[in-house]
Tab-separated table of C-alpha atoms and ligand atoms in Angstrom:
chain	number	residue	atom	x	y	z
A	1	MET	CA	0.000	0.000	0.000
A	2	ASN	CA	1.529	3.373	-0.958
A	3	ALA	CA	1.655	6.600	1.109
A	4	SER	CA	-1.168	8.437	-0.646
A	5	ASN	CA	-3.404	5.427	-0.006
A	6	VAL	CA	-2.595	5.580	3.730
A	7	ILE	CA	-3.425	9.294	3.830
A	8	ALA	CA	-6.690	8.786	1.975
A	9	ARG	CA	-7.685	5.967	4.336
A	10	ARG	CA	-6.816	7.968	7.424
A	11	ALA	CA	-8.763	10.986	6.168
A	12	ALA	CA	-11.780	8.840	5.347
A	13	ALA	CA	-11.666	7.216	8.800
A	14	ALA	CA	-11.543	10.611	10.561
A	15	LEU	CA	-14.356	12.035	8.417
A	16	ARG	CA	-16.523	9.013	9.289
A	17	ASP	CA	-15.747	9.312	12.992
A	18	PRO	CA	-18.688	10.732	14.991
A	19	ARG	CA	-16.148	12.851	16.949
A	20	TRP	CA	-14.903	14.709	13.867
A	21	PRO	CA	-17.875	17.142	13.572
A	22	ALA	CA	-17.257	18.202	17.196
A	23	VAL	CA	-13.639	19.043	16.277
A	24	VAL	CA	-14.736	21.066	13.249
A	25	ALA	CA	-17.410	22.853	15.317
A	26	ARG	CA	-15.007	23.334	18.301
A	27	ASP	CA	-17.908	22.086	20.363
A	28	PRO	CA	-17.331	22.836	24.075
A	29	ALA	CA	-20.008	20.260	24.959
A	30	ALA	CA	-17.597	17.570	23.711
A	31	ASP	CA	-14.806	18.678	26.084
A	32	GLY	CA	-14.016	15.854	28.465
A	33	GLU	CA	-15.641	13.292	26.142
A	34	PHE	CA	-12.441	12.855	24.123
A	35	PHE	CA	-9.208	14.558	23.052
A	36	TYR	CA	-7.750	14.789	19.559
A	37	ALA	CA	-4.087	14.617	18.698
A	38	VAL	CA	-2.398	15.943	15.550
A	39	ARG	CA	0.338	13.694	14.145
A	40	THR	CA	2.112	16.504	12.262
A	41	THR	CA	2.536	18.786	15.306
A	42	GLY	CA	2.749	16.177	18.089
A	43	VAL	CA	0.187	18.169	20.115
A	44	TYR	CA	-3.142	17.095	21.565
A	45	CYS	CA	-6.183	19.332	22.215
A	46	ARG	CA	-9.664	19.533	23.636
A	47	PRO	CA	-12.462	19.542	21.018
A	48	SER	CA	-13.178	23.228	21.770
A	49	CYS	CA	-9.581	24.393	21.170
A	50	GLY	CA	-9.357	27.598	19.164
A	51	ALA	CA	-6.352	26.328	17.189
A	52	ARG	CA	-6.637	25.867	13.421
A	53	THR	CA	-8.687	22.792	12.523
A	54	PRO	CA	-6.225	20.047	11.514
A	55	ARG	CA	-6.444	18.075	8.304
A	56	PRO	CA	-8.489	14.936	8.995
A	57	GLU	CA	-5.719	12.570	7.838
A	58	ASN	CA	-3.457	13.912	10.614
A	59	VAL	CA	-5.933	13.434	13.465
A	60	GLU	CA	-6.245	10.641	15.980
A	61	PHE	CA	-8.687	10.460	18.879
A	62	HIS	CA	-7.972	9.596	22.520
A	63	ARG	CA	-10.306	8.971	25.417
A	64	SER	CA	-8.166	10.790	27.961
A	65	ALA	CA	-5.289	13.227	28.227
A	66	ALA	CA	-3.233	10.427	29.781
A	67	ALA	CA	-3.849	8.189	26.754
A	68	ALA	CA	-2.773	10.981	24.384
A	69	GLU	CA	0.427	11.544	26.374
A	70	GLN	CA	1.131	7.824	26.470
A	71	ALA	CA	0.869	7.836	22.685
A	72	GLY	CA	3.660	10.441	22.661
A	73	PHE	CA	1.699	13.697	22.285
A	74	ARG	CA	2.204	16.818	24.389
A	75	ALA	CA	-0.495	19.131	25.722
A	76	CYS	CA	-1.532	22.150	23.663
A	77	ARG	CA	-0.494	25.408	25.336
A	78	ARG	CA	-3.635	27.124	24.180
A	79	CYS	CA	-6.452	24.852	25.468
A	80	ARG	CA	-4.403	23.162	28.228
A	81	PRO	CA	-6.019	19.697	27.915
A	82	ASP	CA	-3.786	18.493	30.783
A	83	LEU	CA	-5.576	20.814	33.232
A	84	PRO	CA	-9.211	20.692	34.372
A	85	PRO	CA	-11.491	22.449	31.831
A	86	LEU	CA	-11.367	26.249	31.924
A	87	VAL	CA	-14.935	26.472	33.146
A	88	GLU	CA	-14.049	24.249	36.134
A	89	ARG	CA	-10.950	26.272	36.940
A	90	GLN	CA	-13.041	29.444	36.781
A	91	ALA	CA	-15.715	27.840	38.951
A	92	ALA	CA	-13.043	27.007	41.522
A	93	VAL	CA	-11.885	30.642	41.538
A	94	VAL	CA	-15.464	31.862	41.964
A	95	ALA	CA	-16.140	29.311	44.715
A	96	GLU	CA	-13.056	30.522	46.581
A	97	LEU	CA	-14.233	34.132	46.313
A	98	CYS	CA	-17.675	33.106	47.568
A	99	ARG	CA	-16.066	31.602	50.695
A	100	LEU	CA	-14.045	34.808	51.099
A	101	ILE	CA	-17.214	36.937	50.943
A	102	GLU	CA	-18.970	34.659	53.419
A	103	GLN	CA	-16.150	34.766	55.942
A	104	ALA	CA	-15.436	38.501	55.718
A	105	GLU	CA	-16.776	40.804	58.427
A	106	ALA	CA	-17.561	43.526	55.895
A	107	PRO	CA	-18.201	42.610	52.239
A	108	PRO	CA	-14.901	42.868	50.259
A	109	THR	CA	-14.823	45.418	47.441
A	110	LEU	CA	-14.714	44.357	43.815
A	111	HIS	CA	-11.074	45.492	43.632
A	112	GLN	CA	-10.105	43.445	46.678
A	113	LEU	CA	-11.751	40.369	45.155
A	114	ALA	CA	-10.121	40.994	41.776
A	115	GLY	CA	-6.714	41.324	43.458
A	116	GLN	CA	-7.277	38.044	45.278
A	117	ALA	CA	-8.136	36.232	42.047
A	118	GLY	CA	-5.444	37.937	39.972
A	119	LEU	CA	-8.013	39.220	37.470
A	120	SER	CA	-9.159	42.635	36.333
A	121	ALA	CA	-12.201	43.984	38.176
A	122	HIS	CA	-14.207	43.927	34.964
A	123	HIS	CA	-13.304	40.318	34.138
A	124	LEU	CA	-13.956	39.188	37.697
A	125	HIS	CA	-17.380	40.858	37.749
A	126	ARG	CA	-18.370	39.105	34.518
A	127	LEU	CA	-17.002	35.732	35.621
A	128	PHE	CA	-18.683	35.883	39.015
A	129	LYS	CA	-22.026	36.746	37.502
A	130	ALA	CA	-21.785	34.007	34.862
A	131	HIS	CA	-21.197	31.376	37.556
A	132	THR	CA	-23.526	32.525	40.335
A	133	GLY	CA	-26.134	34.604	38.494
A	134	LEU	CA	-25.338	37.431	40.900
A	135	THR	CA	-22.826	40.246	41.134
A	136	PRO	CA	-20.336	39.892	44.032
A	137	LYS	CA	-22.236	42.641	45.840
A	138	ALA	CA	-25.635	40.975	45.368
A	139	TYR	CA	-24.075	37.702	46.497
A	140	ALA	CA	-22.837	39.322	49.700
A	141	VAL	CA	-26.331	40.743	50.315
A	142	ALA	CA	-27.937	37.340	49.702
A	143	ARG	CA	-25.564	35.521	52.058
A	144	ARG	CA	-26.142	38.096	54.751
A	145	ALA	CA	-29.872	37.534	54.340
A	146	GLU	CA	-29.323	33.802	54.718
A	147	ARG	CA	-27.338	34.344	57.903
A	148	LEU	CA	-30.193	36.480	59.110
A	149	ARG	CA	-32.777	33.787	58.343
A	150	ALA	CA	-30.729	31.242	60.256
A	151	GLY	CA	-30.116	33.731	63.081
A	152	LEU	CA	-33.767	34.568	63.481
A	153	THR	CA	-34.554	31.001	64.409
A	154	ALA	CA	-31.509	30.529	66.661
A	155	GLU	CA	-30.722	33.876	68.330
A	156	LYS	CA	-32.464	35.255	71.352
A	157	SER	CA	-33.950	38.371	69.822
A	158	VAL	CA	-34.576	39.886	66.437
A	159	THR	CA	-32.126	42.688	67.232
A	160	GLU	CA	-29.353	40.249	68.093
A	161	ALA	CA	-29.968	38.315	64.884
A	162	VAL	CA	-29.861	41.536	62.892
A	163	PHE	CA	-26.436	42.432	64.299
A	164	ALA	CA	-25.122	38.857	64.063
A	165	ALA	CA	-25.935	38.856	60.356
A	166	GLY	CA	-23.657	41.853	59.843
A	167	TYR	CA	-26.213	44.630	59.530
A	168	ASN	CA	-24.770	47.551	61.438
A	169	ALA	CA	-27.814	49.781	61.373
A	170	SER	CA	-31.106	48.146	62.127
A	171	GLY	CA	-32.996	50.983	60.397
A	172	ARG	CA	-31.433	49.881	57.117
A	173	PHE	CA	-32.193	46.284	57.969
A	174	TYR	CA	-35.879	46.945	58.459
A	175	ALA	CA	-35.964	48.708	55.119
A	176	GLU	CA	-34.505	45.593	53.476
A	177	ALA	CA	-36.203	42.946	55.599
A	178	ALA	CA	-39.575	42.728	53.918
A	179	GLY	CA	-37.943	42.123	50.545
A	180	ILE	CA	-35.499	39.558	51.908
A	181	LEU	CA	-37.856	37.536	54.056
A	182	GLY	CA	-41.159	38.192	52.319
A	183	MET	CA	-42.536	39.218	55.702
A	184	THR	CA	-41.443	41.164	58.742
A	185	ALA	CA	-38.569	39.834	60.846
A	186	SER	CA	-40.674	39.189	63.935
A	187	ARG	CA	-43.261	37.210	62.014
A	188	TYR	CA	-40.537	35.235	60.280
A	189	ARG	CA	-38.975	34.356	63.591
A	190	ALA	CA	-42.347	33.395	65.082
A	191	GLY	CA	-43.473	31.133	62.289
A	192	GLY	CA	-41.316	30.807	59.225
A	193	ALA	CA	-38.412	28.448	59.492
A	194	ALA	CA	-39.320	26.396	62.563
A	195	ALA	CA	-42.890	25.791	61.474
A	196	GLU	CA	-44.643	22.462	61.359
A	197	ILE	CA	-44.566	20.617	58.080
A	198	ARG	CA	-47.112	17.904	57.362
A	199	PHE	CA	-46.140	15.230	54.888
A	200	ALA	CA	-47.285	11.951	53.402
A	201	ILE	CA	-45.619	9.423	51.131
A	202	GLY	CA	-47.588	7.618	48.466
A	203	GLN	CA	-47.228	5.927	45.117
A	204	CYS	CA	-47.930	7.335	41.691
A	205	SER	CA	-47.201	6.103	38.179
A	206	LEU	CA	-43.707	7.657	38.448
A	207	GLY	CA	-42.828	5.730	41.623
A	208	ALA	CA	-42.762	6.952	45.200
A	209	ILE	CA	-44.006	10.485	45.847
A	210	LEU	CA	-43.613	12.610	48.957
A	211	VAL	CA	-45.956	15.562	49.427
A	212	ALA	CA	-45.267	18.110	52.181
A	213	ALA	CA	-46.937	21.349	53.200
A	214	SER	CA	-46.406	24.141	55.689
A	215	GLU	CA	-49.308	26.225	56.908
A	216	ARG	CA	-48.690	28.492	53.914
A	217	GLY	CA	-48.947	25.814	51.243
A	218	LEU	CA	-47.167	22.970	49.490
A	219	CYS	CA	-43.439	23.203	50.179
A	220	ALA	CA	-42.185	19.938	48.680
A	221	ILE	CA	-43.172	17.415	46.039
A	222	LEU	CA	-40.385	14.838	45.780
A	223	LEU	CA	-40.216	11.873	43.402
A	224	GLY	CA	-38.040	8.767	43.642
A	225	ASP	CA	-37.755	5.022	43.965
A	226	ASP	CA	-37.085	4.751	47.681
A	227	PRO	CA	-39.601	6.338	50.117
A	228	GLU	CA	-36.965	6.405	52.856
A	229	LEU	CA	-34.603	8.506	50.733
A	230	LEU	CA	-37.459	10.911	49.985
A	231	LEU	CA	-38.060	11.374	53.700
A	232	ARG	CA	-34.342	11.960	54.296
A	233	ASP	CA	-34.332	14.558	51.511
A	234	LEU	CA	-37.273	16.311	53.180
A	235	GLN	CA	-35.452	16.335	56.525
A	236	ASP	CA	-32.344	17.833	54.882
A	237	ARG	CA	-34.330	20.542	53.135
A	238	PHE	CA	-36.315	21.551	56.230
A	239	ALA	CA	-33.854	20.752	58.987
A	240	LYS	CA	-35.470	23.165	61.447
A	241	ALA	CA	-39.090	22.184	60.907
A	242	ARG	CA	-41.127	19.723	62.938
A	243	LEU	CA	-42.165	17.033	60.463
A	244	ILE	CA	-45.566	15.500	61.087
A	245	GLY	CA	-46.559	12.413	59.110
A	246	GLY	CA	-49.802	10.513	58.670
A	247	ASP	CA	-52.234	13.383	59.241
A	248	ALA	CA	-55.644	12.193	58.010
A	249	GLY	CA	-56.726	15.707	57.002
A	250	PHE	CA	-53.738	15.876	54.684
A	251	GLU	CA	-54.913	12.983	52.502
A	252	ARG	CA	-57.029	15.252	50.304
A	253	TRP	CA	-53.935	17.326	49.440
A	254	VAL	CA	-51.907	14.231	48.596
A	255	ALA	CA	-54.727	12.963	46.400
A	256	GLU	CA	-54.864	16.265	44.528
A	257	VAL	CA	-51.083	16.341	44.012
A	258	VAL	CA	-50.997	12.740	42.761
A	259	GLY	CA	-53.867	13.527	40.380
A	260	PHE	CA	-51.942	16.570	39.172
A	261	VAL	CA	-48.724	14.573	38.609
A	262	GLU	CA	-50.705	12.020	36.581
A	263	ALA	CA	-52.214	14.800	34.436
A	264	PRO	CA	-50.245	18.060	34.822
A	265	GLY	CA	-52.411	19.754	32.201
A	266	ILE	CA	-55.321	19.986	34.670
A	267	GLY	CA	-53.336	22.370	36.877
A	268	LEU	CA	-52.971	22.541	40.638
A	269	THR	CA	-55.247	24.661	42.797
A	270	LEU	CA	-53.346	24.196	46.078
A	271	PRO	CA	-51.269	27.154	47.350
A	272	LEU	CA	-47.469	26.862	47.083
A	273	ASP	CA	-44.955	27.823	49.770
A	274	ILE	CA	-41.962	28.492	47.531
A	275	ARG	CA	-38.698	28.896	49.411
A	276	GLY	CA	-35.477	29.986	47.764
A	277	THR	CA	-33.142	32.854	47.052
A	278	ALA	CA	-34.425	35.835	45.082
A	279	PHE	CA	-32.633	34.501	42.003
A	280	GLN	CA	-34.100	31.008	42.369
A	281	GLN	CA	-37.564	32.475	42.787
A	282	ARG	CA	-37.227	34.399	39.522
A	283	VAL	CA	-36.120	31.244	37.702
A	284	TRP	CA	-38.953	29.202	39.195
A	285	GLN	CA	-41.503	31.867	38.268
A	286	ALA	CA	-40.225	31.745	34.675
A	287	LEU	CA	-40.578	27.930	34.722
A	288	ARG	CA	-44.175	28.205	35.888
A	289	GLU	CA	-44.905	30.370	32.852
A	290	ILE	CA	-43.963	27.533	30.442
A	291	PRO	CA	-47.311	25.940	29.495
A	292	ALA	CA	-47.794	22.165	29.687
A	293	GLY	CA	-46.840	20.577	26.365
A	294	GLN	CA	-44.073	23.141	25.712
A	295	THR	CA	-40.383	23.262	26.643
A	296	ALA	CA	-37.701	25.932	26.941
A	297	SER	CA	-33.905	25.794	27.052
A	298	TYR	CA	-31.764	26.892	29.993
A	299	SER	CA	-30.509	29.846	27.956
A	300	GLU	CA	-34.085	30.889	27.056
A	301	ILE	CA	-34.966	30.951	30.751
A	302	ALA	CA	-31.812	32.966	31.473
A	303	ARG	CA	-32.894	35.484	28.805
A	304	ARG	CA	-36.470	35.621	30.118
A	305	ILE	CA	-35.304	36.619	33.589
A	306	GLY	CA	-33.051	39.272	32.060
A	307	GLN	CA	-29.720	37.523	32.825
A	308	PRO	CA	-28.677	35.852	29.562
A	309	GLN	CA	-25.190	35.060	30.972
A	310	ALA	CA	-26.552	33.120	33.955
A	311	VAL	CA	-27.252	29.829	32.153
A	312	ARG	CA	-25.363	27.740	34.709
A	313	ALA	CA	-27.046	29.436	37.623
A	314	VAL	CA	-30.413	28.749	35.954
A	315	ALA	CA	-29.511	25.064	35.725
A	316	GLY	CA	-28.540	25.194	39.402
A	317	ALA	CA	-31.891	26.724	40.349
A	318	CYS	CA	-33.692	23.990	38.370
A	319	ALA	CA	-31.733	21.342	40.267
A	320	ALA	CA	-32.599	22.980	43.612
A	321	ASN	CA	-36.342	22.909	42.927
A	322	ALA	CA	-38.255	21.152	45.732
A	323	LEU	CA	-41.651	21.186	44.022
A	324	ALA	CA	-41.535	18.576	41.239
A	325	VAL	CA	-44.078	19.142	38.455
A	326	ALA	CA	-45.683	22.131	40.261
A	327	ILE	CA	-42.554	24.112	39.349
A	328	PRO	CA	-42.097	22.368	36.003
A	329	CYS	CA	-38.309	22.116	35.776
A	330	HIS	CA	-38.952	19.035	33.620
A	331	ARG	CA	-39.944	21.435	30.804
A	332	VAL	CA	-36.378	22.747	30.556
A	333	VAL	CA	-34.313	20.963	27.920
A	334	ARG	CA	-31.006	21.527	26.140
A	335	THR	CA	-30.869	24.024	23.269
A	336	ASP	CA	-30.858	21.106	20.804
A	337	GLY	CA	-34.015	19.682	22.399
A	338	SER	CA	-32.287	16.755	24.164
A	339	LEU	CA	-33.419	16.078	27.712
A	340	SER	CA	-30.272	16.737	29.821
A	341	GLY	CA	-30.552	16.059	33.528
A	342	TYR	CA	-33.470	15.996	35.931
A	343	ARG	CA	-33.344	16.136	39.694
A	344	TRP	CA	-35.686	13.129	39.886
A	345	GLY	CA	-34.219	11.067	37.028
A	346	VAL	CA	-34.290	11.476	33.260
A	347	ALA	CA	-36.763	8.589	32.843
A	348	ARG	CA	-39.330	10.522	34.916
A	349	LYS	CA	-38.646	13.679	32.917
A	350	ARG	CA	-39.254	11.800	29.675
A	351	ALA	CA	-42.470	10.254	31.043
A	352	LEU	CA	-43.767	13.674	32.134
A	353	LEU	CA	-42.979	15.322	28.797
A	354	GLU	CA	-44.582	12.458	26.876
A	355	ARG	CA	-47.650	12.750	29.063
A	356	GLU	CA	-47.906	16.498	28.425
A	357	GLY	CA	-47.207	16.122	24.720
A	358	GLY	CA	-50.133	13.718	24.458
A	359	ALA	CA	-52.429	15.971	26.503
B	401	ZN	ZN1	-5.432	23.164	21.878
């Protein structure tokens, strides 16, 4: 077999390979799935690398960076396939800054944070918002509000909790409190977090279902295979609440929720007690505006809430949803229409979407 035959065969093999289109498209979704190496340069890359697309006859594919190195290739200096993906490295930087904000007495300034991360203030601001959905300042405000919520159930008085959460002027706190807690601080302390939660576990066509409600409304609809794990999940989510099971008066609610899960198109008339950060609440509200039988992508939801960069944070809010089906996170799919993940299992997501499509 002569050399031009070898080249033609190699090119044909690469062009047939399902990984080749991802190389041509520099598809970041393929990063981590495989690496490609270029025989002429001796370098290997991630699929998303910005380097010039190699000729197909020069390409070989590897499952891992280690496999590419074993085959004698060295890591590209541009896409650094030997390091964790850029988005993970950035996430680690942002996570570190989040811890810094949480531990600081007074919220650090943008310039202090940028100095810590070794980035420009502008770049840091953009990066932080892309990963958390919030600016560093809004994040500091949100964490302080969380400390306050926790403090109001643990501290002796509202005033003490206000100071423990880092508010130095309680006048300012009271101005902010209604927005943060959705009610006044005293009422929150009296009822909110330590309230009673009634729950029941039943079966529906999707498996085990746990329905829970506070005095304000449904606060959890959890789906799964194992009723015990559902109960543990409820305990984790409402660690401060008194959980009360087997209340006969609650059966009617469970029946309505099960009926709703079987046929989401009929709607749910029960009140919801939706608990989450301000950002999560905006995402969940946007999800509730997707009609049964329709879907939206994570980036569409990010656009609808006015934060097109916050796609990852939107996905995070979907994963944190405690009210399956009632907050229809199952109607969020990838941009290409594929299902992606679901807090309660992709099989359940598919079943729900099929059900709604047929409704
Ligand atoms: Zn590269």
